[in-house]
Amino acid sequence: MTRVLATGTFDILHPGHVYFLEQAKALGDELYVIISRDVNVNHKPRPVVPEDQRLKMVASLRPVDSAVLGSLTDYFEPIAEIKPDIVVLGFDQKFQEAELKKALNGRGFFPEVVRLPQISGEFYSSRAIAAEIAERKKKHLPID
Ligand SMILES: Cc1cc2nc3c(=O)[nH]c(=O)nc-3n(C[C@H](O)[C@H](O)[C@H](O)COP(=O)(O)O)c2cc1C
Ligand SMILES: Nc1ncnc2c1ncn2[C@@H]1O[C@H](COP(=O)(O)OP(=O)(O)OP(=O)(O)O)[C@@H](O)[C@H]1O
């Protein structure tokens, strides 16, 4: 059994997330997902959707076998539980493959680290969806 681990914020779900998780699952037999904690999302605006709700949505997606909330303080804590054979990185995740591999090795974990590709679409980004809603609100355009 090959266990794959994906991570991410997954604020407002869209087909880019589904593609990412399908690509991740295709690399192995089981897909685990770590959901970012609200307080740890500092690299972009804080998520609109609270962490327990983001967890529930990701856990319900077809490629996902298990989804958990990440640690508040130590990113390696859930990895020790999950023991992945492969860790995937999304096309825009800031970690460099080699650096992440080195950090994992330093903590006694030796998974493969694989960068996945991007799929393009007009609203294939949580921030693009949030921006479009804000724009329509500003112009008093109907949201539905
Ligand atoms: C190997 C790995 C483990 C992670 N573990 C955690 C964690 O335990 N807690 C957490 O809040 N974020 C964790 N993260 C960070 C996020 O889940 C996510 O990768 C980061 O916020 C950037 O992704 P985004 O572009 O989807 O927002 C981890 C990231 C990686 C690569
Ligand atoms: N269009 C896409 N194609 C492939 N992977 C994607 C796409 N959109 C998001 N992902 C991946 O899904 C994971 C979770 O994404 P994240 O929560 O950062 O959503 P996002 O839509 O990229 O957010 P934002 O628009 O705020 O940057 C990340 O690893 C990211 O690379």
XYZ file of C-alpha atoms and ligand atoms in Angstrom:
206
model
C 0.000 0.000 0.000
C 1.436 3.373 -1.014
C 0.253 6.236 1.169
C 0.217 9.722 -0.336
C -0.009 12.936 1.706
C -1.324 16.266 0.379
C -1.620 19.497 2.363
C -3.373 22.801 1.873
C -5.841 25.450 2.980
C -8.825 24.557 0.723
C -10.805 27.686 1.626
C -13.446 27.910 -1.139
C -13.447 24.610 -3.043
C -13.111 24.594 -6.858
C -12.135 22.147 -9.648
C -8.404 22.976 -9.222
C -8.584 21.353 -5.772
C -10.343 18.287 -7.184
C -7.683 17.967 -9.907
C -4.869 18.345 -7.326
C -6.352 15.646 -5.078
C -7.058 13.288 -8.016
C -3.466 13.653 -9.257
C -2.194 13.003 -5.720
C -4.361 9.888 -5.283
C -3.211 8.525 -8.673
C 0.354 8.306 -7.284
C -0.602 5.673 -4.714
C -3.362 3.678 -3.021
C -4.433 5.904 -0.115
C -4.686 9.695 0.071
C -4.311 11.541 3.375
C -4.807 15.314 3.565
C -3.605 17.764 6.224
C -5.754 20.903 6.390
C -3.984 24.134 7.426
C -5.024 25.558 10.779
C -6.670 29.007 10.587
C -3.913 30.626 12.664
C -1.172 29.202 10.423
C -2.460 30.786 7.202
C -0.205 33.829 7.144
C 1.016 33.677 3.540
C -2.297 35.038 2.157
C -5.563 36.471 3.543
C -6.981 34.362 6.385
C -9.501 31.798 5.103
C -13.177 32.817 5.018
C -14.296 29.273 5.869
C -13.358 28.071 9.387
C -10.950 25.132 9.707
C -13.488 22.542 10.932
C -15.720 23.346 7.953
C -12.773 23.202 5.497
C -11.897 19.805 6.989
C -15.447 18.495 6.541
C -15.581 19.536 2.880
C -12.194 18.021 1.951
C -12.942 14.795 3.859
C -16.071 14.347 1.709
C -14.228 14.461 -1.640
C -13.981 11.180 -3.580
C -10.166 10.855 -3.853
C -9.661 11.502 -0.110
C -9.358 8.532 2.269
C -8.601 10.564 5.385
C -8.405 14.286 6.170
C -7.146 15.769 9.439
C -6.551 19.241 10.841
C -2.842 20.077 10.949
C -0.903 20.759 14.119
C -0.995 24.289 15.531
C 2.709 24.265 16.308
C 4.674 21.381 14.750
C 4.180 20.467 11.071
C 5.994 17.150 11.600
C 3.576 15.929 14.305
C 0.817 14.731 11.893
C 3.474 13.267 9.566
C 4.660 11.003 12.381
C 1.090 9.668 12.642
C 0.424 9.364 8.900
C 3.856 7.997 7.847
C 3.448 8.876 4.139
C 5.421 7.199 1.337
C 4.903 10.245 -0.918
C 4.340 13.914 -0.026
C 2.887 16.009 -2.857
C 3.257 19.749 -3.288
C 0.793 21.852 -5.287
C 2.058 24.002 -8.163
C 2.008 27.168 -5.989
C 3.027 25.801 -2.577
C 6.006 27.807 -1.403
C 8.110 24.899 -0.086
C 10.987 23.832 -2.367
C 11.063 20.064 -2.962
C 14.742 19.646 -1.991
C 14.414 21.763 1.188
C 11.282 19.960 2.327
C 12.946 16.595 1.662
C 15.962 17.660 3.721
C 13.761 18.861 6.606
C 11.772 15.604 6.554
C 14.963 13.512 6.460
C 16.282 15.509 9.426
C 13.250 14.425 11.443
C 13.614 10.764 10.404
C 11.044 10.657 7.577
C 12.050 9.549 4.077
C 9.070 10.014 1.725
C 9.371 10.905 -1.927
C 8.416 14.566 -2.552
C 6.536 15.213 -5.808
C 5.448 18.570 -7.293
C 2.071 18.406 -9.075
C 0.981 20.479 -12.097
C -1.562 23.302 -12.359
C -4.869 23.101 -14.220
C -6.188 26.405 -15.585
C -9.728 27.698 -15.432
C -11.346 31.099 -14.873
C -12.257 30.530 -11.213
C -9.788 27.761 -10.363
C -8.524 29.698 -7.313
C -10.183 30.419 -3.926
C -8.912 34.001 -4.018
C -10.291 34.566 -7.553
C -13.755 33.449 -6.382
C -13.587 35.667 -3.266
C -12.446 38.642 -5.402
C -15.305 38.154 -7.891
C -17.884 38.103 -5.057
C -16.370 41.277 -3.554
C -16.396 42.971 -6.981
C -20.048 42.129 -7.608
C -20.975 43.378 -4.153
C -19.148 46.660 -4.783
C -21.030 47.180 -8.038
C -24.318 46.055 -6.421
C -24.564 43.334 -9.060
C -26.673 40.301 -8.207
C -24.537 37.531 -6.656
C -26.787 34.735 -7.946
C 4.623 18.428 4.785
C 3.715 19.518 5.244
C 3.093 19.435 6.482
C 2.252 20.457 6.924
N 1.679 20.363 8.172
C 0.891 21.369 8.604
C 0.326 21.329 9.910
O 0.537 20.392 10.695
N -0.442 22.383 10.308
C -0.716 23.446 9.485
O -1.436 24.350 9.912
N -0.180 23.512 8.246
C 0.607 22.497 7.783
N 1.168 22.577 6.528
C 0.955 23.788 5.694
C -0.306 23.823 4.892
O -1.181 22.759 4.934
C -0.118 24.340 3.453
O 0.784 23.567 2.756
C 0.367 25.752 3.451
O -0.519 26.479 4.240
C 0.379 26.329 2.025
O -0.621 25.787 1.227
P -1.755 26.595 0.488
O -1.081 27.197 -0.706
O -2.763 25.549 0.129
O -2.327 27.611 1.396
C 2.009 21.576 6.083
C 2.636 21.659 4.835
C 3.482 20.652 4.405
C 4.135 20.772 3.060
N -5.875 25.342 -10.422
C -5.188 24.464 -9.710
N -4.497 23.464 -10.321
C -3.786 22.563 -9.588
N -3.677 22.597 -8.240
C -4.331 23.561 -7.585
C -5.128 24.544 -8.270
N -5.645 25.396 -7.355
C -5.193 24.971 -6.156
N -4.408 23.880 -6.288
C -3.684 23.187 -5.215
O -4.571 22.810 -4.190
C -3.898 22.927 -2.918
C -4.720 23.756 -1.977
O -4.870 25.005 -2.597
P -5.171 26.358 -1.831
O -5.925 26.074 -0.619
O -3.944 27.182 -1.733
O -6.210 26.998 -2.879
P -5.987 28.100 -3.977
O -7.216 28.138 -4.801
O -4.672 27.900 -4.696
O -5.927 29.385 -3.047
P -5.553 30.871 -3.438
O -6.396 31.227 -4.646
O -5.927 31.620 -2.213
O -4.086 30.870 -3.733
C -2.533 23.591 -3.195
O -1.538 22.608 -3.160
C -2.678 24.151 -4.583
O -1.447 24.159 -5.317
